[in-house]
PDB file of C-alpha atoms in Angstrom:
ATOM      1  CA  UNK A1465      20.712 -46.229 -32.521  1.00 89.00           C
ATOM      2  CA  UNK A1466      22.505 -46.448 -29.133  1.00 89.00           C
ATOM      3  CA  UNK A1467      20.975 -44.076 -26.737  1.00 95.00           C
ATOM      4  CA  UNK A1468      22.193 -45.358 -23.475  1.00 96.00           C
ATOM      5  CA  UNK A1469      25.918 -44.929 -22.282  1.00 94.00           C
ATOM      6  CA  UNK A1470      27.480 -47.147 -19.848  1.00 95.00           C
ATOM      7  CA  UNK A1471      31.018 -46.592 -18.154  1.00 96.00           C
ATOM      8  CA  UNK A1472      32.939 -49.097 -16.077  1.00 96.00           C
ATOM      9  CA  UNK A1473      36.655 -48.487 -14.711  1.00 97.00           C
ATOM     10  CA  UNK A1474      38.296 -51.564 -13.231  1.00 96.00           C
ATOM     11  CA  UNK A1475      41.859 -50.011 -12.786  1.00 97.00           C
ATOM     12  CA  UNK A1476      43.160 -48.694  -9.376  1.00 97.00           C
ATOM     13  CA  UNK A1477      42.664 -45.188  -7.887  1.00 96.00           C
ATOM     14  CA  UNK A1478      40.331 -42.422  -9.097  1.00 95.00           C
ATOM     15  CA  UNK A1479      38.906 -42.043 -12.389  1.00 96.00           C
ATOM     16  CA  UNK A1480      36.325 -39.637 -13.800  1.00 95.00           C
ATOM     17  CA  UNK A1481      34.489 -41.737 -16.055  1.00 95.00           C
ATOM     18  CA  UNK A1482      31.439 -39.315 -17.076  1.00 95.00           C
ATOM     19  CA  UNK A1483      32.084 -35.616 -17.157  1.00 94.00           C
ATOM     20  CA  UNK A1484      29.316 -33.669 -18.111  1.00 94.00           C
ATOM     21  CA  UNK A1485      27.868 -30.262 -18.082  1.00 94.00           C
ATOM     22  CA  UNK A1486      27.827 -29.150 -14.391  1.00 94.00           C
ATOM     23  CA  UNK A1487      28.446 -32.530 -13.007  1.00 95.00           C
ATOM     24  CA  UNK A1488      30.759 -35.705 -13.093  1.00 96.00           C
ATOM     25  CA  UNK A1489      30.711 -39.341 -11.732  1.00 97.00           C
ATOM     26  CA  UNK A1490      33.856 -40.921 -11.012  1.00 97.00           C
ATOM     27  CA  UNK A1491      35.201 -44.245  -9.695  1.00 98.00           C
ATOM     28  CA  UNK A1492      37.603 -44.654  -6.791  1.00 97.00           C
ATOM     29  CA  UNK A1493      38.878 -48.181  -6.729  1.00 98.00           C
ATOM     30  CA  UNK A1494      41.440 -49.622  -4.072  1.00 98.00           C
ATOM     31  CA  UNK A1495      44.925 -48.785  -4.804  1.00 96.00           C
ATOM     32  CA  UNK A1496      47.688 -49.122  -2.036  1.00 96.00           C
ATOM     33  CA  UNK A1497      47.886 -45.570  -2.226  1.00 94.00           C
ATOM     34  CA  UNK A1498      44.118 -45.293  -0.971  1.00 95.00           C
ATOM     35  CA  UNK A1499      44.791 -47.454   2.043  1.00 97.00           C
ATOM     36  CA  UNK A1500      44.558 -46.214   5.719  1.00 97.00           C
ATOM     37  CA  UNK A1501      48.342 -46.750   6.173  1.00 96.00           C
ATOM     38  CA  UNK A1502      48.869 -44.357   3.350  1.00 97.00           C
ATOM     39  CA  UNK A1503      46.734 -41.301   4.109  1.00 97.00           C
ATOM     40  CA  UNK A1504      48.897 -38.246   5.189  1.00 96.00           C
ATOM     41  CA  UNK A1505      46.533 -35.485   3.928  1.00 96.00           C
ATOM     42  CA  UNK A1506      42.890 -34.623   3.453  1.00 97.00           C
ATOM     43  CA  UNK A1507      41.436 -32.472   1.125  1.00 96.00           C
ATOM     44  CA  UNK A1508      38.286 -30.093   0.598  1.00 97.00           C
ATOM     45  CA  UNK A1509      36.221 -28.415  -2.195  1.00 96.00           C
ATOM     46  CA  UNK A1510      34.972 -25.202  -2.149  1.00 96.00           C
ATOM     47  CA  UNK A1511      32.440 -25.499  -4.943  1.00 95.00           C
ATOM     48  CA  UNK A1512      30.647 -28.775  -4.553  1.00 94.00           C
ATOM     49  CA  UNK A1513      29.487 -31.374  -2.239  1.00 97.00           C
ATOM     50  CA  UNK A1514      30.659 -34.691  -2.805  1.00 97.00           C
ATOM     51  CA  UNK A1515      28.579 -37.853  -2.863  1.00 98.00           C
ATOM     52  CA  UNK A1516      30.148 -41.399  -1.982  1.00 98.00           C
ATOM     53  CA  UNK A1517      28.548 -44.646  -2.705  1.00 98.00           C
ATOM     54  CA  UNK A1518      30.421 -48.083  -1.798  1.00 98.00           C
ATOM     55  CA  UNK A1519      29.683 -50.401  -4.506  1.00 98.00           C
ATOM     56  CA  UNK A1520      31.567 -53.156  -3.133  1.00 97.00           C
ATOM     57  CA  UNK A1521      34.195 -54.013  -0.339  1.00 97.00           C
ATOM     58  CA  UNK A1522      35.034 -52.126   2.846  1.00 97.00           C
ATOM     59  CA  UNK A1523      35.568 -48.413   3.233  1.00 98.00           C
ATOM     60  CA  UNK A1524      35.602 -45.685   6.042  1.00 98.00           C
ATOM     61  CA  UNK A1525      34.660 -42.171   5.108  1.00 98.00           C
ATOM     62  CA  UNK A1526      36.486 -39.644   7.078  1.00 98.00           C
ATOM     63  CA  UNK A1527      35.230 -35.939   7.600  1.00 98.00           C
ATOM     64  CA  UNK A1528      37.490 -33.981   9.775  1.00 97.00           C
ATOM     65  CA  UNK A1529      37.830 -30.239  11.564  1.00 95.00           C
ATOM     66  CA  UNK A1530      40.791 -28.585  12.381  1.00 89.00           C
ATOM     67  CA  UNK A1531      40.829 -25.919  14.997  1.00 85.00           C
ATOM     68  CA  UNK A1532      44.087 -24.472  16.631  1.00 80.00           C
ATOM     69  CA  UNK A1533      46.205 -27.501  15.236  1.00 72.00           C
ATOM     70  CA  UNK A1534      43.780 -30.211  16.608  1.00 85.00           C
ATOM     71  CA  UNK A1535      41.866 -32.586  14.419  1.00 89.00           C
ATOM     72  CA  UNK A1536      38.351 -33.411  15.072  1.00 95.00           C
ATOM     73  CA  UNK A1537      37.355 -36.711  13.044  1.00 97.00           C
ATOM     74  CA  UNK A1538      34.148 -37.869  12.360  1.00 97.00           C
ATOM     75  CA  UNK A1539      34.024 -41.478  10.394  1.00 97.00           C
ATOM     76  CA  UNK A1540      31.559 -43.873   9.254  1.00 97.00           C
ATOM     77  CA  UNK A1541      31.856 -47.495   8.090  1.00 97.00           C
ATOM     78  CA  UNK A1542      30.363 -47.374   4.779  1.00 98.00           C
ATOM     79  CA  UNK A1543      27.301 -49.683   3.873  1.00 97.00           C
ATOM     80  CA  UNK A1544      26.957 -50.954   0.385  1.00 97.00           C
ATOM     81  CA  UNK A1545      24.209 -48.556  -1.629  1.00 97.00           C
ATOM     82  CA  UNK A1546      23.792 -45.945   1.035  1.00 98.00           C
ATOM     83  CA  UNK A1547      24.495 -42.325  -0.191  1.00 98.00           C
ATOM     84  CA  UNK A1548      27.080 -40.537   1.764  1.00 98.00           C
ATOM     85  CA  UNK A1549      27.297 -36.689   1.560  1.00 98.00           C
ATOM     86  CA  UNK A1550      30.447 -34.506   2.254  1.00 98.00           C
ATOM     87  CA  UNK A1551      29.433 -31.026   2.156  1.00 98.00           C
ATOM     88  CA  UNK A1552      31.116 -28.457   0.611  1.00 97.00           C
ATOM     89  CA  UNK A1553      34.062 -26.710   2.480  1.00 97.00           C
ATOM     90  CA  UNK A1554      34.651 -30.111   4.712  1.00 97.00           C
ATOM     91  CA  UNK A1555      38.140 -31.628   4.951  1.00 97.00           C
ATOM     92  CA  UNK A1556      37.617 -35.298   4.129  1.00 98.00           C
ATOM     93  CA  UNK A1557      39.311 -38.414   3.022  1.00 97.00           C
ATOM     94  CA  UNK A1558      38.326 -42.157   2.633  1.00 97.00           C
ATOM     95  CA  UNK A1559      40.196 -45.210   3.768  1.00 98.00           C
ATOM     96  CA  UNK A1560      39.792 -48.134   1.099  1.00 98.00           C
ATOM     97  CA  UNK A1561      40.611 -51.544   1.875  1.00 97.00           C
ATOM     98  CA  UNK A1562      41.486 -54.412  -0.776  1.00 97.00           C
ATOM     99  CA  UNK A1563      38.784 -55.087  -3.151  1.00 97.00           C
ATOM    100  CA  UNK A1564      36.881 -51.631  -2.537  1.00 98.00           C
ATOM    101  CA  UNK A1565      34.837 -49.699  -5.184  1.00 98.00           C
ATOM    102  CA  UNK A1566      33.409 -46.472  -4.699  1.00 98.00           C
ATOM    103  CA  UNK A1567      31.214 -44.231  -7.103  1.00 98.00           C
ATOM    104  CA  UNK A1568      31.780 -40.484  -6.393  1.00 97.00           C
ATOM    105  CA  UNK A1569      29.202 -37.607  -7.628  1.00 97.00           C
ATOM    106  CA  UNK A1570      30.356 -34.205  -7.720  1.00 96.00           C
ATOM    107  CA  UNK A1571      30.514 -30.958  -9.623  1.00 95.00           C
ATOM    108  CA  UNK A1572      32.396 -31.171 -13.025  1.00 93.00           C
ATOM    109  CA  UNK A1573      36.242 -31.052 -13.009  1.00 88.00           C
ATOM    110  CA  UNK A1574      36.472 -30.929  -9.316  1.00 90.00           C
ATOM    111  CA  UNK A1575      39.454 -32.946  -9.772  1.00 86.00           C
ATOM    112  CA  UNK A1576      41.047 -30.346 -11.973  1.00 88.00           C
ATOM    113  CA  UNK A1577      40.834 -27.300 -10.061  1.00 90.00           C
ATOM    114  CA  UNK A1578      38.369 -27.300  -7.032  1.00 91.00           C
ATOM    115  CA  UNK A1579      40.650 -28.897  -4.310  1.00 93.00           C
ATOM    116  CA  UNK A1580      43.190 -28.051  -1.565  1.00 96.00           C
ATOM    117  CA  UNK A1581      45.241 -30.062   0.812  1.00 96.00           C
ATOM    118  CA  UNK A1582      45.676 -30.131   4.341  1.00 95.00           C
ATOM    119  CA  UNK A1583      48.712 -32.051   5.325  1.00 95.00           C
ATOM    120  CA  UNK A1584      48.561 -34.100   8.570  1.00 95.00           C
ATOM    121  CA  UNK A1585      51.186 -34.013  11.165  1.00 93.00           C
ATOM    122  CA  UNK A1586      52.532 -37.253  12.484  1.00 95.00           C
ATOM    123  CA  UNK A1587      50.196 -36.872  15.505  1.00 94.00           C
ATOM    124  CA  UNK A1588      47.075 -36.125  13.733  1.00 94.00           C
ATOM    125  CA  UNK A1589      47.970 -39.098  11.467  1.00 96.00           C
ATOM    126  CA  UNK A1590      48.218 -41.355  14.184  1.00 96.00           C
ATOM    127  CA  UNK A1591      44.893 -40.063  15.521  1.00 96.00           C
ATOM    128  CA  UNK A1592      43.251 -40.664  12.215  1.00 96.00           C
ATOM    129  CA  UNK A1593      44.598 -44.194  11.989  1.00 97.00           C
ATOM    130  CA  UNK A1594      43.302 -44.900  15.572  1.00 97.00           C
ATOM    131  CA  UNK A1595      39.938 -43.335  15.048  1.00 97.00           C
ATOM    132  CA  UNK A1596      39.390 -45.257  11.476  1.00 97.00           C
ATOM    133  CA  UNK A1597      40.636 -48.576  13.166  1.00 96.00           C
ATOM    134  CA  UNK A1598      38.098 -48.155  16.183  1.00 96.00           C
ATOM    135  CA  UNK A1599      35.247 -47.284  13.749  1.00 95.00           C
ATOM    136  CA  UNK A1600      36.084 -50.447  11.627  1.00 93.00           C
ATOM    137  CA  UNK A1601      36.459 -52.389  14.823  1.00 92.00           C
ATOM    138  CA  UNK A1602      33.118 -51.225  16.328  1.00 92.00           C
ATOM    139  CA  UNK A1603      31.544 -52.130  13.141  1.00 89.00           C
ATOM    140  CA  UNK A1604      32.919 -55.846  13.011  1.00 86.00           C
ATOM    141  CA  UNK A1605      31.761 -56.198  16.640  1.00 88.00           C
ATOM    142  CA  UNK A1606      28.312 -55.377  15.814  1.00 79.00           C
TER     143      UNK A1606
END
C-alpha cells in the first residue's frame, strides 16, 4: 500500500502540481517568459496569500503599490529555503533567472479564477527593471 505521494515538475513555467481541497502547491520554473526582461504586468489575488520558497537558482520577489499612477516597489533577493509571503491583495511578480525553481503554496484554484493583472506602463517597467537590477547588484556585492 502506497501512502506517500510525491510530485516533481521539471518543465518550464508554472505548474500547479498538487491541488487539494482548500489549497494547492505549484512549481514555478525558469522560462524565458519569466525573466526580468519579459515582465510587463503584475498580478494580485483577492482570496489568498501566496507563499514562495526558492528551491534553487536565483530569483527576485517583487511587491508593488500603485498610487496616482506611480509605482512603489519592494523587492527581495530570495534565499533558498526561506519562506516568503505575499499578503492577499498585494500586487506582485517574480523575476527568475536561468536554472531557478520556486515552490508556491496558495489557495486552491488561484490560477483559475482569483487573479487580476496590472499592465505596466513603459516607465513603470523601466523603473521595475532598475529596482530589480539594483536589488540583485546589492546582494552580489554583500
